[in-house]
Short mmCIF file of C-alpha atoms and ligand atoms in Angstrom, two decimals:
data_model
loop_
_atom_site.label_atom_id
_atom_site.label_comp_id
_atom_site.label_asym_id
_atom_site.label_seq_id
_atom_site.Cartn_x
_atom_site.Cartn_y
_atom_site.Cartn_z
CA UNK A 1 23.35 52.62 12.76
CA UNK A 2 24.92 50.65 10.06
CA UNK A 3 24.53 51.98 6.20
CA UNK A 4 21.22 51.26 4.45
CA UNK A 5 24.05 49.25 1.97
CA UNK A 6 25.01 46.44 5.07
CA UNK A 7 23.98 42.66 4.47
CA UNK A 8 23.85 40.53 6.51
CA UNK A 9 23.64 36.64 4.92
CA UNK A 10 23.39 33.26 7.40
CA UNK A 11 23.85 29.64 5.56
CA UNK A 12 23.59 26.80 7.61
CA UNK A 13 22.78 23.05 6.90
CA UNK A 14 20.25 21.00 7.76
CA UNK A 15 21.50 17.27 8.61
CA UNK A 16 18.40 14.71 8.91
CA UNK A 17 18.56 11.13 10.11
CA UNK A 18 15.77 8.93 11.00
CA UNK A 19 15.18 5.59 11.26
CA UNK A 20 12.07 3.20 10.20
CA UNK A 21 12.56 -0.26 12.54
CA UNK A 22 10.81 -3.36 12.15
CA UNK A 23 9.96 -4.84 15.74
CA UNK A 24 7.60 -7.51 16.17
CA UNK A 25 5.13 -7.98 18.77
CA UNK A 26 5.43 -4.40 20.46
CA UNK A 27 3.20 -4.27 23.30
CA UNK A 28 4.38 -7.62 24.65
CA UNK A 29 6.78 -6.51 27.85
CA UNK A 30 9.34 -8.74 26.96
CA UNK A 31 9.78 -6.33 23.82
CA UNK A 32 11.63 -2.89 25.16
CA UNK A 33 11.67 -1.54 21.83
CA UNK A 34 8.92 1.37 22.46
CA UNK A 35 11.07 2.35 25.55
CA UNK A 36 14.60 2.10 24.01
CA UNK A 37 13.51 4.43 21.35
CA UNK A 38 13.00 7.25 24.00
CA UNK A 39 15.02 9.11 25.84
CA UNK A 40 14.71 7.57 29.63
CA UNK A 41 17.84 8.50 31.77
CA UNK A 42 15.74 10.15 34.24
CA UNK A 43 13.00 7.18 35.24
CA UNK A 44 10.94 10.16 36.96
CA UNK A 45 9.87 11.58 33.90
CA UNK A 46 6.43 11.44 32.39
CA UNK A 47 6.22 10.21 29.25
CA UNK A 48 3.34 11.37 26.72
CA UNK A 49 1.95 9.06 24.59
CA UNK A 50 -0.53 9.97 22.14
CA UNK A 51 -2.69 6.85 20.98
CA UNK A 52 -6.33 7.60 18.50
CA UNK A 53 -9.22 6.50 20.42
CA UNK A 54 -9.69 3.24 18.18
CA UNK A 55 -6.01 2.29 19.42
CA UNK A 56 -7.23 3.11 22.93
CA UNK A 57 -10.24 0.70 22.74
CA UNK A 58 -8.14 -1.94 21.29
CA UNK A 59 -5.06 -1.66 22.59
CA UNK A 60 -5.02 0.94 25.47
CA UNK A 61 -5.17 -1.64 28.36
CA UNK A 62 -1.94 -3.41 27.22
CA UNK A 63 -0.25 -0.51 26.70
CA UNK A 64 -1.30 0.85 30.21
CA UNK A 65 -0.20 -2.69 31.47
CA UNK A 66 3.49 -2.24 29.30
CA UNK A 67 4.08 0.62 30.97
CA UNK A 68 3.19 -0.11 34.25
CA UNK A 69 5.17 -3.14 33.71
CA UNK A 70 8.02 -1.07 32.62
CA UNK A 71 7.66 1.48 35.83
CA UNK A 72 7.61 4.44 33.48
CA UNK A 73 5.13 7.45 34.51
CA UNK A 74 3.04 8.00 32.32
CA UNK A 75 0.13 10.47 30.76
CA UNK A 76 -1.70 8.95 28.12
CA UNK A 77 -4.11 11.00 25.78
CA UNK A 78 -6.82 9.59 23.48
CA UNK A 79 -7.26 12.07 20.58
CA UNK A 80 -10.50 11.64 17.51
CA UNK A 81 -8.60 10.88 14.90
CA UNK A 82 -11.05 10.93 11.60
CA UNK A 83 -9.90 12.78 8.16
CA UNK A 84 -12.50 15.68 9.01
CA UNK A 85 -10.96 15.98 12.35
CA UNK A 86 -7.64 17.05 10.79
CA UNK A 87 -7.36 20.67 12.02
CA UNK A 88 -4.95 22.71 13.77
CA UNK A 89 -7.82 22.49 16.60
CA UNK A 90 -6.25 19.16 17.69
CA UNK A 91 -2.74 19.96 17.39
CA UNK A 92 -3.00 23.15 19.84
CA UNK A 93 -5.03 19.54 22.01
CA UNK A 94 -1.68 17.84 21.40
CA UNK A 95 0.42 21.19 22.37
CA UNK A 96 -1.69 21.01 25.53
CA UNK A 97 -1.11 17.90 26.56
CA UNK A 98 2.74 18.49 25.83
CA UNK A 99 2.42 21.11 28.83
CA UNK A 100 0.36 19.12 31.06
CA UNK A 101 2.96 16.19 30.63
CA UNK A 102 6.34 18.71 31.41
CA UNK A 103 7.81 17.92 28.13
CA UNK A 104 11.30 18.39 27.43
CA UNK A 105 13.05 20.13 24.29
CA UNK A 106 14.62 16.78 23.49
CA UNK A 107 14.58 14.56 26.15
CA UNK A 108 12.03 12.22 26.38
CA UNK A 109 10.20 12.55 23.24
CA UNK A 110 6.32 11.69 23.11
CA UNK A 111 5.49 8.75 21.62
CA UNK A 112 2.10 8.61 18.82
CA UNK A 113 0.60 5.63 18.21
CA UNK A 114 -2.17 5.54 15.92
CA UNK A 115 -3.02 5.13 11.60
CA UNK A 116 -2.12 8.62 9.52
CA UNK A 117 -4.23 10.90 10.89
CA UNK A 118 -2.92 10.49 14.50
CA UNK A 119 0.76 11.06 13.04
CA UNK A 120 0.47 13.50 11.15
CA UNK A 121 -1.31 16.10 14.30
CA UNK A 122 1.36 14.70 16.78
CA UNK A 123 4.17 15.39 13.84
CA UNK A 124 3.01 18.65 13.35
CA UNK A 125 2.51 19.44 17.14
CA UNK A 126 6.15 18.07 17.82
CA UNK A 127 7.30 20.71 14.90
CA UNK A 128 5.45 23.56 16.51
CA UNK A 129 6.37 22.63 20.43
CA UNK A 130 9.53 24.86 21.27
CA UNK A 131 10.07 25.59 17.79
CA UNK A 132 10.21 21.85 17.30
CA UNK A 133 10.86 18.71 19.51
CA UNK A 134 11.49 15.00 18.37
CA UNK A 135 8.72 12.31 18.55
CA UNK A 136 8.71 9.11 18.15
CA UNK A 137 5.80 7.25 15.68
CA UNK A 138 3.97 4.00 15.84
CA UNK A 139 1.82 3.42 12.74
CA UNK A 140 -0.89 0.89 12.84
CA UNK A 141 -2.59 1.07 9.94
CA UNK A 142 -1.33 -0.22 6.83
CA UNK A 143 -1.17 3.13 5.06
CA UNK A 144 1.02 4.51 8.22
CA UNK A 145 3.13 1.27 7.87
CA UNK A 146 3.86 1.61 4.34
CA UNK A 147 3.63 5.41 3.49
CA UNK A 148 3.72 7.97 6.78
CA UNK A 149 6.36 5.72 8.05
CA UNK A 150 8.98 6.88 6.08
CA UNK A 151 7.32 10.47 5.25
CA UNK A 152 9.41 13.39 6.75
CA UNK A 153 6.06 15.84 6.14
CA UNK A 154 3.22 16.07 8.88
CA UNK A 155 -0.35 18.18 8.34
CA UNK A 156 -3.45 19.30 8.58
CA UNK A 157 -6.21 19.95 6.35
CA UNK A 158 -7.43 23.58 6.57
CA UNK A 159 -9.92 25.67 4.68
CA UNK A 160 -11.00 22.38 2.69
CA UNK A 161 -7.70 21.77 1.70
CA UNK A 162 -5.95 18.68 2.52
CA UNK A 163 -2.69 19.42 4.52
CA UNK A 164 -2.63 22.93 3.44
CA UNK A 165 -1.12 23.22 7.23
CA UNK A 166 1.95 21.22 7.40
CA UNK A 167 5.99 20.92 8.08
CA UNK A 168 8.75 18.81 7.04
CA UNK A 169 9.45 17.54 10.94
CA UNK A 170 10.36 13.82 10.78
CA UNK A 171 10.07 11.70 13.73
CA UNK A 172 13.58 10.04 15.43
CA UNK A 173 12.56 6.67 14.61
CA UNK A 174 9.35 4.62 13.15
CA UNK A 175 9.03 1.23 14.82
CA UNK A 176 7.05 -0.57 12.54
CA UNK A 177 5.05 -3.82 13.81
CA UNK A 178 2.35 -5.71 11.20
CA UNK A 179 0.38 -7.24 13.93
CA UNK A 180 -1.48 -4.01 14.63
CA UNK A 181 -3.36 -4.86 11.32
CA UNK A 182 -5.24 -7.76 12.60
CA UNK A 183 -7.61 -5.39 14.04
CA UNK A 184 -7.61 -3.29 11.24
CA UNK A 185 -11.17 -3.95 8.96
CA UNK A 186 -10.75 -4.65 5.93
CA UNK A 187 -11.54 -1.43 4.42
CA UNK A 188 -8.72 0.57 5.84
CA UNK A 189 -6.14 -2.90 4.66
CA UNK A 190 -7.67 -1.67 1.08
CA UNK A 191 -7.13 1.56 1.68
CA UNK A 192 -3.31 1.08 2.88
CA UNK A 193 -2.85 -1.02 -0.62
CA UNK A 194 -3.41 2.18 -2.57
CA UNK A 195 -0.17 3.57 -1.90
CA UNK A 196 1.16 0.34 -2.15
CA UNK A 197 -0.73 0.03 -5.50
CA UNK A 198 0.59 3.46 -6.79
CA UNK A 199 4.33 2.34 -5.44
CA UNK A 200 4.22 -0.98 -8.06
CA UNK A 201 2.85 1.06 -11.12
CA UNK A 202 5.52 3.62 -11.27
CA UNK A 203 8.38 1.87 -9.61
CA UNK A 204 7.98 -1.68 -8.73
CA UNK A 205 6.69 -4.62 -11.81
CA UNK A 206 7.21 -7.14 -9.16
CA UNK A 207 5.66 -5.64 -6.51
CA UNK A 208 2.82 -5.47 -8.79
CA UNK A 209 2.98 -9.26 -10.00
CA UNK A 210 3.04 -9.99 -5.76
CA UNK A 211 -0.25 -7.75 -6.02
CA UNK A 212 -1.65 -9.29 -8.69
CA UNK A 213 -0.94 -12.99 -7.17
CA UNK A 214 -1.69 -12.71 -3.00
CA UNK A 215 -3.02 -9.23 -2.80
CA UNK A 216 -6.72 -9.90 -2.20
CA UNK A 217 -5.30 -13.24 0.26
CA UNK A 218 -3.27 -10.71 1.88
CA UNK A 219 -6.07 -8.87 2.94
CA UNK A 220 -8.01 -11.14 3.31
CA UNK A 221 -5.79 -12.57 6.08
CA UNK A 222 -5.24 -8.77 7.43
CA UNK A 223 -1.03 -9.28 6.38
CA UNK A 224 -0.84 -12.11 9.38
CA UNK A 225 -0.27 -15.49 7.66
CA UNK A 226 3.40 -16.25 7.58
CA UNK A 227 2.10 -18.01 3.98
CA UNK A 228 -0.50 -18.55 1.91
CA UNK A 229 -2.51 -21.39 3.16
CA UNK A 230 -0.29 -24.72 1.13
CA UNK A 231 2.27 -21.89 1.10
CA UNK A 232 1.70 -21.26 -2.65
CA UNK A 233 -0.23 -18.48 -4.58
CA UNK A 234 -3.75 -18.74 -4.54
CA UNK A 235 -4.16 -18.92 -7.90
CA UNK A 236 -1.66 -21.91 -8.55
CA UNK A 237 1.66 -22.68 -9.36
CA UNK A 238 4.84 -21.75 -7.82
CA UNK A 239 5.35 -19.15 -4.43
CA UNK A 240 6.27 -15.64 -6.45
CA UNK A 241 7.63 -14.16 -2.98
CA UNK A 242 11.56 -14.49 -2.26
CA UNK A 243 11.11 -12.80 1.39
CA UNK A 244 10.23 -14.56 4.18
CA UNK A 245 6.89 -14.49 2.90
CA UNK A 246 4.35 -12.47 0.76
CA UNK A 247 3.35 -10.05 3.73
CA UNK A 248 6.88 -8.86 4.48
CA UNK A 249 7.53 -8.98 1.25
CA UNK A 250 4.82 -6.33 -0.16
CA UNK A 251 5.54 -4.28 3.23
CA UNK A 252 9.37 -4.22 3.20
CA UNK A 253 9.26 -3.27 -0.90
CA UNK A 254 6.70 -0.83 -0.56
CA UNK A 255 8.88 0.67 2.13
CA UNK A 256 11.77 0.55 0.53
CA UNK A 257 10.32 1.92 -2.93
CA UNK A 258 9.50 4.99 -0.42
CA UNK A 259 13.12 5.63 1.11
CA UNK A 260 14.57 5.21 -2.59
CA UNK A 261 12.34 7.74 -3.67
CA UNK A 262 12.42 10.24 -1.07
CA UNK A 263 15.51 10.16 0.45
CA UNK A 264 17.30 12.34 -2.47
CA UNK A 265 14.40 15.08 -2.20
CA UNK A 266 13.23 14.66 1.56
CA UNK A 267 12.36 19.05 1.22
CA UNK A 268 10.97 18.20 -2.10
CA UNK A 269 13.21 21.36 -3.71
CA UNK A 270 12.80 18.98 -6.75
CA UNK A 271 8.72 19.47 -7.80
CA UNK A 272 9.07 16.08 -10.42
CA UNK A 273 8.08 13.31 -7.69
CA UNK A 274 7.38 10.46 -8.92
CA UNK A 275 5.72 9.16 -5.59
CA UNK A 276 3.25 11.79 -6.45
CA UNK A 277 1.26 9.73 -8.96
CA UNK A 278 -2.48 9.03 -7.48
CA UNK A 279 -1.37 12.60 -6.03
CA UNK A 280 -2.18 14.80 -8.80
CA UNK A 281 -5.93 14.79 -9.31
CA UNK A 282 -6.89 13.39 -6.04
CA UNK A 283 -5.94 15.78 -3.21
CA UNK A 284 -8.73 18.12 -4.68
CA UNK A 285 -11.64 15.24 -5.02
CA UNK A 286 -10.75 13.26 -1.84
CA UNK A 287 -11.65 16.62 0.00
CA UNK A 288 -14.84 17.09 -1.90
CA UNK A 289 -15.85 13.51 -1.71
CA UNK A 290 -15.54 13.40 2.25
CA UNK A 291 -16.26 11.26 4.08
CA UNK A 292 -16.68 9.27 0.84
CA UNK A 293 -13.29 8.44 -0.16
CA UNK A 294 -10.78 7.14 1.88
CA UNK A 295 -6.95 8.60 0.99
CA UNK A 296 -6.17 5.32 -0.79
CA UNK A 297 -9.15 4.92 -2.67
CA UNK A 298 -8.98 8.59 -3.92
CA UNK A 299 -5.04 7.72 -5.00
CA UNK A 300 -6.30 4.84 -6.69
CA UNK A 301 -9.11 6.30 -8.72
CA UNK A 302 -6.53 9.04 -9.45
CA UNK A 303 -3.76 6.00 -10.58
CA UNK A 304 -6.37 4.74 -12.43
CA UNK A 305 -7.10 7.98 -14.24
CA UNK A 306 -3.40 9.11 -15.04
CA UNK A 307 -3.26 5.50 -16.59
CA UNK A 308 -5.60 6.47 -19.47
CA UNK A 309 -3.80 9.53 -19.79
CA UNK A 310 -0.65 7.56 -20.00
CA UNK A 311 -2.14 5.40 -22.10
CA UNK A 312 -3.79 8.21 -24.61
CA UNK A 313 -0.31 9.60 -24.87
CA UNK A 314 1.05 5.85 -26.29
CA UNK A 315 2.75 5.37 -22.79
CA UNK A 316 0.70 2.06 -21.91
CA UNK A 317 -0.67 -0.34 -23.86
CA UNK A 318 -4.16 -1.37 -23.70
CA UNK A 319 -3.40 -5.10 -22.04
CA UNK A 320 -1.46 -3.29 -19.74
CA UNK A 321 -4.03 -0.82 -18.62
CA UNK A 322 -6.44 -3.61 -18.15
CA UNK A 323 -4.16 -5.08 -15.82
CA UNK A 324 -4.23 -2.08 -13.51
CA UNK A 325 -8.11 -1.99 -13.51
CA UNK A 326 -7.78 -5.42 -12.60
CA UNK A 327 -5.57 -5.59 -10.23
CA UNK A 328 -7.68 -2.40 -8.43
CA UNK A 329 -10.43 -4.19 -8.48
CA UNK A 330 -9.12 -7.68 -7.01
CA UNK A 331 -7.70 -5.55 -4.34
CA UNK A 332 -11.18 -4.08 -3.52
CA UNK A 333 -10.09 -0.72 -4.60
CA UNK A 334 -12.61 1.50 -6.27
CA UNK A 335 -12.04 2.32 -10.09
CA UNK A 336 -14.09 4.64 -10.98
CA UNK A 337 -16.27 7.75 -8.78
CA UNK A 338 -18.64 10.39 -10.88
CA UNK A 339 -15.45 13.42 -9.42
CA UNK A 340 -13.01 11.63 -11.67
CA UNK A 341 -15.62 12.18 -14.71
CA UNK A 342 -16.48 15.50 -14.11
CA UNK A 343 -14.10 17.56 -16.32
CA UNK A 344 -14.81 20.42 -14.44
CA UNK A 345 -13.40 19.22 -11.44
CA UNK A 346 -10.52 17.20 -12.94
CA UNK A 347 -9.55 20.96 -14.40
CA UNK A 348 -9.78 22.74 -11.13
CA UNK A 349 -7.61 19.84 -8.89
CA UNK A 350 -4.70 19.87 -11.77
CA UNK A 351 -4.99 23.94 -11.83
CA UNK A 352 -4.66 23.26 -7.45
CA UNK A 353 -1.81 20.95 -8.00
CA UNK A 354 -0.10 22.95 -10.70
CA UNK A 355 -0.31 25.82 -8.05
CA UNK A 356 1.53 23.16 -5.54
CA UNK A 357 3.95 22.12 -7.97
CA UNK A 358 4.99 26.24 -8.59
CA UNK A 359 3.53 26.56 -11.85
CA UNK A 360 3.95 23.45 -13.75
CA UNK A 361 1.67 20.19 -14.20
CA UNK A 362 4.62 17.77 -13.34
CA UNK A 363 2.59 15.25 -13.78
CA UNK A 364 3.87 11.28 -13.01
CA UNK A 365 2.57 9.29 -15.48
CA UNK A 366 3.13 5.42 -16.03
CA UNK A 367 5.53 4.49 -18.62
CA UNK A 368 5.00 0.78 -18.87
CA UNK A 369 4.21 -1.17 -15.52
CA UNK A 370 7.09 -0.04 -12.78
CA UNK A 371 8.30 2.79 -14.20
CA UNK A 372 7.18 6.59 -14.86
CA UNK A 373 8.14 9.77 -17.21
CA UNK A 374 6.35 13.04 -16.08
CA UNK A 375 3.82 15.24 -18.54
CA UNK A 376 3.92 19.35 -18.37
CA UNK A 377 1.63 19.70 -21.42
CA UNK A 378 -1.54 17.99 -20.90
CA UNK A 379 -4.66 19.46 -22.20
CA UNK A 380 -8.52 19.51 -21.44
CA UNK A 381 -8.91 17.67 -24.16
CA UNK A 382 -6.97 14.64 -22.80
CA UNK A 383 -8.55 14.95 -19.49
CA UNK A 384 -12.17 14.79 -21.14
CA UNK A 385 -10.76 11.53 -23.02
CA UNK A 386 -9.92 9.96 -19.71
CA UNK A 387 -12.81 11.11 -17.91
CA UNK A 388 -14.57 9.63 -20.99
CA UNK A 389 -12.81 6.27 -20.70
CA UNK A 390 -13.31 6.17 -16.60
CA UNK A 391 -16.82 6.65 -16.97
CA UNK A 392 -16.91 3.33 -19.24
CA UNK A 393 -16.08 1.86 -15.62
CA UNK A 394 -19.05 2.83 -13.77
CA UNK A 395 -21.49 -0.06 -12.47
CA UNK A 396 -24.36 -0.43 -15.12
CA UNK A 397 -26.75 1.72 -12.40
CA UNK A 398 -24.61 4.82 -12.69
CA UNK A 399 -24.35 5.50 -16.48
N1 NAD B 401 2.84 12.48 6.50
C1 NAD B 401 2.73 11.98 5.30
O1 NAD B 401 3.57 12.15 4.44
C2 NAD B 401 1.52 11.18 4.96
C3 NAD B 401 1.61 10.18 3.99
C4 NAD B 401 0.45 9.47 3.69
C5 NAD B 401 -0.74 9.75 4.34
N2 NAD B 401 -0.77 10.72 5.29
C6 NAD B 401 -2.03 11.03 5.97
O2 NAD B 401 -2.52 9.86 6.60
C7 NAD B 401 -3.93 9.98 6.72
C8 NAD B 401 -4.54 8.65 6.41
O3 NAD B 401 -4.04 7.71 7.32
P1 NAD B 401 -4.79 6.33 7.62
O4 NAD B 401 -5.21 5.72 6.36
O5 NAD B 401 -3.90 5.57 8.53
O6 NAD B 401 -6.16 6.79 8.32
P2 NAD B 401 -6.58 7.07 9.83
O7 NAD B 401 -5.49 7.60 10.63
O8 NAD B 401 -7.84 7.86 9.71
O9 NAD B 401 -6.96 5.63 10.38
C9 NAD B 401 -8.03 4.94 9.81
C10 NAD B 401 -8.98 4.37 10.87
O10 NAD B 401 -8.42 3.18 11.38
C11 NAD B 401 -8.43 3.21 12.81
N3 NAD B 401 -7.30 2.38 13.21
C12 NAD B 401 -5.98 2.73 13.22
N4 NAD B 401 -5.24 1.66 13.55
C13 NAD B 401 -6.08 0.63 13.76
C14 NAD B 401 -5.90 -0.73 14.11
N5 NAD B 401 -4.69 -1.27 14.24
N6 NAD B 401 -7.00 -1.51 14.27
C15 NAD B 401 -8.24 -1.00 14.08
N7 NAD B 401 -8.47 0.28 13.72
C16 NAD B 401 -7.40 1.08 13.56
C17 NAD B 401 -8.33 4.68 13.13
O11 NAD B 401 -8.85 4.93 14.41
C18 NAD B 401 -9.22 5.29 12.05
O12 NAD B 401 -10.57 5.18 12.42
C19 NAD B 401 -4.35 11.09 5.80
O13 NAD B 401 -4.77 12.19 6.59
C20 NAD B 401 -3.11 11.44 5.03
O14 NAD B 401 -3.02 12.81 4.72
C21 NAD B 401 0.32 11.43 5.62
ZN1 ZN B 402 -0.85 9.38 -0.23
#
């Protein structure tokens, strides 16, 4: 028995280190980057990959024919992988087929392959598995390429709450390959430019200028073109990018905006994030507005909101607020949806977000284009002004 006085105390640190590597071209089996990344000093194991059914209609007959190539053993499983089919439901599918493949604590880590939703249930199976295994992740959308890629967090939504369900697991290494997006449609490329969008307005004035000159081409040509067509921007005048070209360019800053940002406060013990603008309003509204919204089209709406706030507060001029409307809309990003008028809902996401943020609004606003200051004391008041001044944005039809 030891005295009702006796303490006990443990401290240990965590040490994290993960990688996100460019490698072109994949699938071809000339390129062994997939199967350096993993563990393989026994040949006889079976290694799990987890591809999202889209990826399997696409893409699952070279990747059957890369590993066949390769001699590897293999047990491939095609998951759903749409926002509403984000619950722990598929993870314990994921745990399952963890068991059925004989995986090991840390040899041989399963491979996902797939856009956010796909990463995200692996991540969080992989954090779960044996009290945690590594994985390795393949994004393919250009949201997973720009954003998931160098998130440590993985989640699902539970209850009607997007990733109430979650961990801070990161993967060993992202390989990161733009190709993939030729197959994406256009819609999800839009999508993926939100949080590329919301990167340039609080951090990045140049990445928004590259917006603002080649996004829409960029999309348009689904991030393949080495160049513009005449290798200039579309709209005239001199090439803006100093990259190899505008594609890498927008991906590798978007990136890079992201490691800058998280690195320093990968648990997020710091709740003033300035990667969580288009994150405060939005988590709430995407949810109710399924299947609706898409993530970056709710982040959007939500960067396009927090600009009039920023803007009511004296932090953004008008000319400059017009820019971001514009350069939404040349991106094909909604800017404006009746949630993000409704004061009643506006209230109840910030009171959700203030919960997440332990009691304060910490809200990122814009402080002039590329950079941001954060608000603690906004009022209903402001948000019925902005919900006021969004609503001057709907189509004619929806007044
Ligand atoms: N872990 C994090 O920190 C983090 C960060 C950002 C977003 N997320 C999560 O990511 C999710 C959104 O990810 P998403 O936008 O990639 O959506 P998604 O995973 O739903 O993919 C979008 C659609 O594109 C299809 N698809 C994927 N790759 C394709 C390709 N190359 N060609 C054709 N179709 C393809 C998918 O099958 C799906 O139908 C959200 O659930 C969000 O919470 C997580
Ligand atoms: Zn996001």
């Amino acid at each position: 028995m030891t005295s009702p006085s006796a303490k006990w105390e443990v401290r240990a640190e965590l040490g994290v280190h993960y990688e996100i590597v460019e490698s072109v071209d994949l699938l071809s089996v000339d390129n062994v980057a997939l199967l350096g990344s993993v563990d393989r000093s026994d040949p006889s194991d079976t290694q799990l990959v987890l591809v999202d059914t889209t990826i399997d209609r696409l893409y699952g007959d070279r990747l059957r024919a890369y590993l066949e190539y390769h001699r590897v053993p293999y047990h491939l499983v095609s998951l759903p992988s749409a926002e509403e089919q984000k619950t722990i439901d598929l993870v314990l599918s994921v745990a399952s087929a963890m068991n059925e493949a004989k995986a090991f604590r840390v040899r041989n880590p399963p491979i996902a392959i797939g856009g956010g939703v796909m990463l995200d249930i692996v991540g969080l199976a992989a954090s779960l598995y044996r009290r945690g295994i590594p994985y390795i992740r393949v994004p393919t959308t250009l949201l997973g390429l720009v954003d998931v890629s160098v998130a440590a967090k993985t989640g699902v939504n539970f209850e009607g709450f997007r990733n109430r369900l979650g961990s801070y697991s990161p993967p060993l290494r992202t390989l990161i390959d733009r190709s993939f997006l030729a197959t994406l449609p256009t819609r999800q490329l839009r999508n993926g430019m939100g949080e590329i969008f919301k990167m340039a307005l609080i951090k990045d004035a140049r990445l928004f200028g590259l917006l603002e000159r080649y996004g829409a081409e960029l999309i348009e040509g689904k991030f393949q073109d080495a160049a513009p067509p005449g290798g200039t921007a579309a709209s005239g005048g001199p090439p803006l990018w100093t990259g190899a070209n505008p594609a890498d360019e927008v991906i590798g800053r978007a990136i890079q905006g992201m490691v800058e940002e998280l690195q320093p406060n990968l648990w997020e013990k710091q709740l003033e994030r300035s990667v969580d603008y288009g994150h405060s309003f939005s988590p709430l509204l995407e949810m109710r507005a399924l299947p609706d919204l898409y993530h970056g089209e709710a982040v959007t709406l939500d960067c396009v909101f927090s600009a009039f706030l920023a803007a009511h507060r004296g932090l953004l001029r008008s000319d400059e607020v017009h820019r971001v409307v514009a350069c939404a809309r040349s991106l094909g990003l909604p800017v404006w949806h009746p949630l993000f008028c409704d004061a009643d809902a506006l209230g109840e996401a910030l009171a959700d977000t203030v919960r997440h943020r332990n009691g304060d609004q910490n809200l990122p606003v814009m402080a002039g284009i590329g950079s941001a200051r954060f608000l603690n004391d906004v009022t209903p008041a402001e948000l019925d002004a902005a919900a006021a001044a969004m609503a001057e944005l709907a189509p004619v039809g929806a007044r």
